[in-house]
Short mmCIF file of C-alpha atoms in Angstrom, two decimals:
data_model
loop_
_atom_site.label_atom_id
_atom_site.label_comp_id
_atom_site.label_asym_id
_atom_site.label_seq_id
_atom_site.Cartn_x
_atom_site.Cartn_y
_atom_site.Cartn_z
CA SER A 671 65.93 88.81 96.71
CA ALA A 672 67.87 91.42 98.26
CA VAL A 673 70.42 93.33 96.44
CA ILE A 674 74.28 93.26 98.54
CA SER A 675 76.96 95.26 97.66
CA GLN A 676 80.31 94.55 99.06
CA LYS A 677 83.72 96.93 98.65
CA PRO A 678 86.25 96.47 97.71
CA SER A 679 85.85 92.93 96.02
CA ARG A 680 88.69 92.10 96.46
CA ASP A 681 92.44 93.51 98.03
CA ILE A 682 96.06 92.58 98.85
CA CYS A 683 97.55 94.33 101.98
CA GLN A 684 100.07 94.07 103.85
CA ARG A 685 100.77 92.41 107.17
CA GLY A 686 100.36 95.26 109.93
CA THR A 687 97.69 97.20 108.55
CA SER A 688 93.76 97.87 108.58
CA LEU A 689 91.18 97.41 105.90
CA THR A 690 87.76 98.16 106.30
CA ILE A 691 85.28 96.09 104.26
CA GLN A 692 81.80 97.84 103.74
CA CYS A 693 78.31 95.79 103.54
CA GLN A 694 75.07 98.23 101.77
CA VAL A 695 71.66 96.33 101.23
CA ASP A 696 69.54 98.21 98.76
CA SER A 697 66.04 97.25 101.50
CA GLN A 698 66.67 97.96 105.72
CA VAL A 699 67.60 95.44 107.78
CA THR A 700 67.59 94.82 111.43
CA MET A 701 70.35 92.35 111.47
CA MET A 702 73.20 91.60 109.35
CA PHE A 703 76.19 89.00 109.62
CA TRP A 704 79.79 88.97 108.88
CA TYR A 705 81.16 85.70 107.60
CA ARG A 706 84.94 84.93 106.93
CA GLN A 707 85.59 81.60 104.22
CA GLN A 708 89.10 80.99 104.41
CA PRO A 709 90.82 78.97 101.32
CA GLY A 710 88.89 75.84 100.63
CA GLN A 711 87.22 75.92 103.54
CA SER A 712 83.51 76.35 104.78
CA LEU A 713 82.02 79.56 106.29
CA THR A 714 82.33 80.79 109.92
CA LEU A 715 80.13 83.54 111.28
CA ILE A 716 82.27 86.35 112.69
CA ALA A 717 79.46 88.46 114.39
CA THR A 718 75.82 89.80 114.57
CA ALA A 719 76.09 93.61 113.46
CA ASN A 720 72.62 95.55 114.89
CA GLN A 721 71.63 99.37 114.47
CA GLY A 722 72.14 100.80 117.23
CA SER A 723 74.40 98.90 119.43
CA GLU A 724 77.18 96.74 119.53
CA ALA A 725 77.91 93.97 117.21
CA THR A 726 77.89 90.44 118.55
CA TYR A 727 80.88 88.31 118.50
CA GLU A 728 81.55 84.72 118.27
CA SER A 729 83.83 82.23 119.87
CA GLY A 730 87.12 83.18 118.80
CA PHE A 731 86.48 86.50 117.18
CA VAL A 732 87.04 90.23 119.03
CA ILE A 733 86.06 93.13 118.66
CA ASP A 734 89.58 94.52 118.76
CA LYS A 735 90.42 92.31 115.62
CA PHE A 736 86.83 92.81 114.09
CA PRO A 737 85.65 96.21 114.60
CA ILE A 738 82.50 96.39 113.20
CA SER A 739 80.32 99.65 112.84
CA ARG A 740 76.36 99.80 111.71
CA PRO A 741 75.56 103.13 111.68
CA ASN A 742 71.84 102.74 110.08
CA LEU A 743 69.59 100.25 108.83
CA THR A 744 70.97 99.59 105.05
CA PHE A 745 74.56 99.82 105.99
CA SER A 746 77.52 98.13 108.11
CA THR A 747 81.33 97.83 108.01
CA LEU A 748 83.74 95.08 108.98
CA THR A 749 87.49 96.62 109.39
CA VAL A 750 90.41 93.74 109.69
CA SER A 751 93.33 95.20 111.92
CA ASN A 752 96.36 94.38 112.26
CA MET A 753 96.51 92.10 109.52
CA SER A 754 98.87 88.93 109.51
CA PRO A 755 98.34 86.69 106.66
CA GLU A 756 96.44 84.26 108.07
CA ASP A 757 93.67 87.28 108.01
CA SER A 758 93.70 86.34 103.69
CA SER A 759 90.17 84.86 103.01
CA ILE A 760 86.63 85.72 101.75
CA TYR A 761 84.65 87.65 104.18
CA LEU A 762 80.54 88.23 103.36
CA CYS A 763 77.75 89.66 105.07
CA SER A 764 74.38 88.42 104.51
CA VAL A 765 71.19 89.80 105.54
CA ARG A 766 67.45 88.19 105.63
CA THR A 767 65.19 90.95 103.78
CA GLY A 768 61.64 89.98 104.76
CA GLY A 769 60.97 86.16 103.43
CA GLU A 770 62.33 83.37 104.61
CA LYS A 771 65.74 83.27 102.42
CA LEU A 772 69.00 84.61 103.63
CA PHE A 773 71.02 86.40 100.88
CA PHE A 774 74.92 87.04 100.71
CA GLY A 775 76.93 89.64 99.70
CA SER A 776 79.53 89.32 97.00
CA GLY A 777 82.17 88.99 99.14
CA THR A 778 85.91 90.81 99.55
CA GLN A 779 88.42 88.33 98.85
CA LEU A 780 91.69 89.52 101.06
CA SER A 781 95.18 88.87 100.18
CA VAL A 782 97.37 89.46 103.36
CA LEU A 783 101.33 89.41 102.40
CA GLU B 1213 77.17 73.64 120.37
CA LEU B 1214 76.04 72.95 116.48
CA LYS B 1215 77.98 71.26 114.57
CA VAL B 1216 77.65 70.01 110.94
CA GLU B 1217 78.91 66.86 109.22
CA GLN B 1218 78.49 67.06 105.70
CA ASN B 1219 79.14 63.67 103.01
CA PRO B 1220 80.92 63.56 100.85
CA LEU B 1221 83.33 66.27 100.36
CA PHE B 1222 84.04 65.62 97.07
CA LEU B 1223 81.61 64.00 94.02
CA SER B 1224 82.46 63.44 91.04
CA MET B 1225 79.80 62.09 88.75
CA GLN B 1226 79.01 61.37 85.20
CA GLU B 1227 76.71 63.36 83.71
CA GLY B 1228 72.97 61.45 83.23
CA LYS B 1229 73.34 59.95 87.25
CA ASN B 1230 71.92 60.54 90.54
CA TYR B 1231 73.55 61.14 93.44
CA THR B 1232 72.83 62.26 97.20
CA ILE B 1233 74.53 64.77 99.20
CA TYR B 1234 73.99 64.19 103.23
CA CYS B 1235 74.05 66.73 106.46
CA ASN B 1236 73.96 66.06 109.64
CA TYR B 1237 73.75 68.29 111.94
CA SER B 1238 73.87 67.76 116.21
CA THR B 1239 71.61 69.88 118.21
CA THR B 1240 68.10 71.27 117.34
CA SER B 1241 67.65 73.08 114.28
CA ASP B 1242 64.42 74.54 113.22
CA ARG B 1243 65.56 75.45 109.74
CA LEU B 1244 67.94 74.64 107.04
CA TYR B 1245 69.67 76.12 104.10
CA TRP B 1246 71.32 74.92 101.23
CA TYR B 1247 73.69 76.97 98.75
CA ARG B 1248 75.69 76.75 95.91
CA GLN B 1249 78.95 78.75 95.11
CA ASP B 1250 81.41 78.86 92.21
CA PRO B 1251 84.62 79.34 92.59
CA GLY B 1252 85.80 82.91 92.92
CA LYS B 1253 81.92 83.40 93.47
CA SER B 1254 79.68 84.05 96.41
CA LEU B 1255 76.92 81.42 97.85
CA GLU B 1256 73.79 81.48 95.74
CA SER B 1257 70.56 80.45 97.95
CA LEU B 1258 69.01 77.19 96.67
CA PHE B 1259 66.40 75.99 99.19
CA VAL B 1260 64.71 76.89 103.03
CA LEU B 1261 63.90 74.41 104.77
CA LEU B 1262 61.32 75.01 107.36
CA SER B 1263 60.14 71.77 108.93
CA ASN B 1264 59.73 68.33 109.63
CA GLY B 1265 59.46 66.43 106.81
CA ALA B 1266 59.91 69.39 104.57
CA VAL B 1267 60.68 68.67 100.47
CA LYS B 1268 61.82 71.35 97.89
CA GLN B 1269 62.50 71.04 94.20
CA GLU B 1270 64.16 73.05 91.37
CA GLY B 1271 65.28 71.44 88.29
CA ARG B 1272 67.77 68.62 88.91
CA LEU B 1273 67.57 69.53 92.65
CA MET B 1274 65.68 68.54 95.52
CA ALA B 1275 66.61 69.22 99.04
CA SER B 1276 64.46 67.01 101.91
CA LEU B 1277 64.69 67.63 106.00
CA ASP B 1278 63.98 65.06 108.77
CA THR B 1279 64.66 66.84 112.25
CA LYS B 1280 64.11 64.34 114.29
CA ALA B 1281 66.93 62.35 112.74
CA ARG B 1282 69.08 65.73 112.49
CA LEU B 1283 69.96 65.24 108.44
CA SER B 1284 69.16 66.61 105.58
CA THR B 1285 69.28 65.48 101.97
CA LEU B 1286 70.14 67.11 98.52
CA HIS B 1287 69.64 64.93 95.60
CA ILE B 1288 70.65 65.07 92.03
CA THR B 1289 68.49 63.81 89.50
CA ALA B 1290 70.45 62.77 86.00
CA ALA B 1291 73.36 65.20 86.66
CA VAL B 1292 74.65 68.11 83.73
CA HIS B 1293 77.84 69.87 84.09
CA ASP B 1294 76.82 73.23 84.92
CA LEU B 1295 75.62 71.64 88.15
CA SER B 1296 78.90 71.98 89.01
CA ALA B 1297 79.94 73.93 91.82
CA THR B 1298 80.52 73.58 95.76
CA TYR B 1299 77.27 73.37 97.42
CA PHE B 1300 76.81 73.40 101.22
CA CYS B 1301 74.05 72.98 103.76
CA ALA B 1302 73.53 75.45 106.51
CA PRO B 1303 71.34 74.45 109.70
CA ARG B 1304 70.87 77.79 111.44
CA ARG B 1305 70.67 78.08 115.21
CA TYR B 1306 67.69 77.71 116.51
CA ASN B 1307 65.20 80.66 116.25
CA THR B 1308 68.20 82.93 114.95
CA ASP B 1309 69.53 83.53 111.77
CA LYS B 1310 73.17 82.73 112.82
CA LEU B 1311 74.04 79.95 110.15
CA ILE B 1312 76.46 76.77 110.84
CA PHE B 1313 77.58 75.56 108.02
CA GLY B 1314 78.76 71.97 106.53
CA THR B 1315 82.38 71.35 105.34
CA GLY B 1316 80.30 72.17 101.72
CA THR B 1317 80.33 69.01 98.66
CA ARG B 1318 82.36 69.63 95.78
CA LEU B 1319 80.53 68.54 92.65
CA GLN B 1320 82.25 67.68 89.28
CA VAL B 1321 80.01 66.61 86.64
CA PHE B 1322 81.87 65.22 83.58
CA PRO B 1323 80.87 63.92 80.47
#
């Protein structure tokens, strides 16, 4: 299985500010995925991050709001920009490290006031 | 567009009883995942179902996949309190690792 570390684990932010979430994996992976889980809801895919290329975003998500970096094969960041209370969610990264399973990070619980 | 329906949304069951959670999806998918989530926690991988007719079992949980019917089931046998959690099914978009999650089934097992 993969060890996927996310930082911060939780944060409380003021509206209009930005937060960068880090995802670190203990092995090299080609693709990393970012998901959002709004309170009491299921998970929704935000974007796919490939090393060396721009992230690809799902419908309803845009780069200006959720810029993503992928500087190497073990690390990625997701920034939530110009936050509003509607951005309060758990943000999770996901990877597949060989094998068939897709693993999720510990998650970042974000509250926007 | 791949859409996923899961039912029931909420399941309250007595210890020792059996029950099944259903996961229907709308278009072709070549792989389906089941996850467990405890309150305030991340997702724990339970099963990956790779082909039509696949059946996997772990302890009191058994998952199956019928790709022709676009249906997966998670069967709970002789439920115990420790199984209380939210269970998600997630078929993947064909030939990608992008998962589309169901609504989740919140399971509560009581004595």
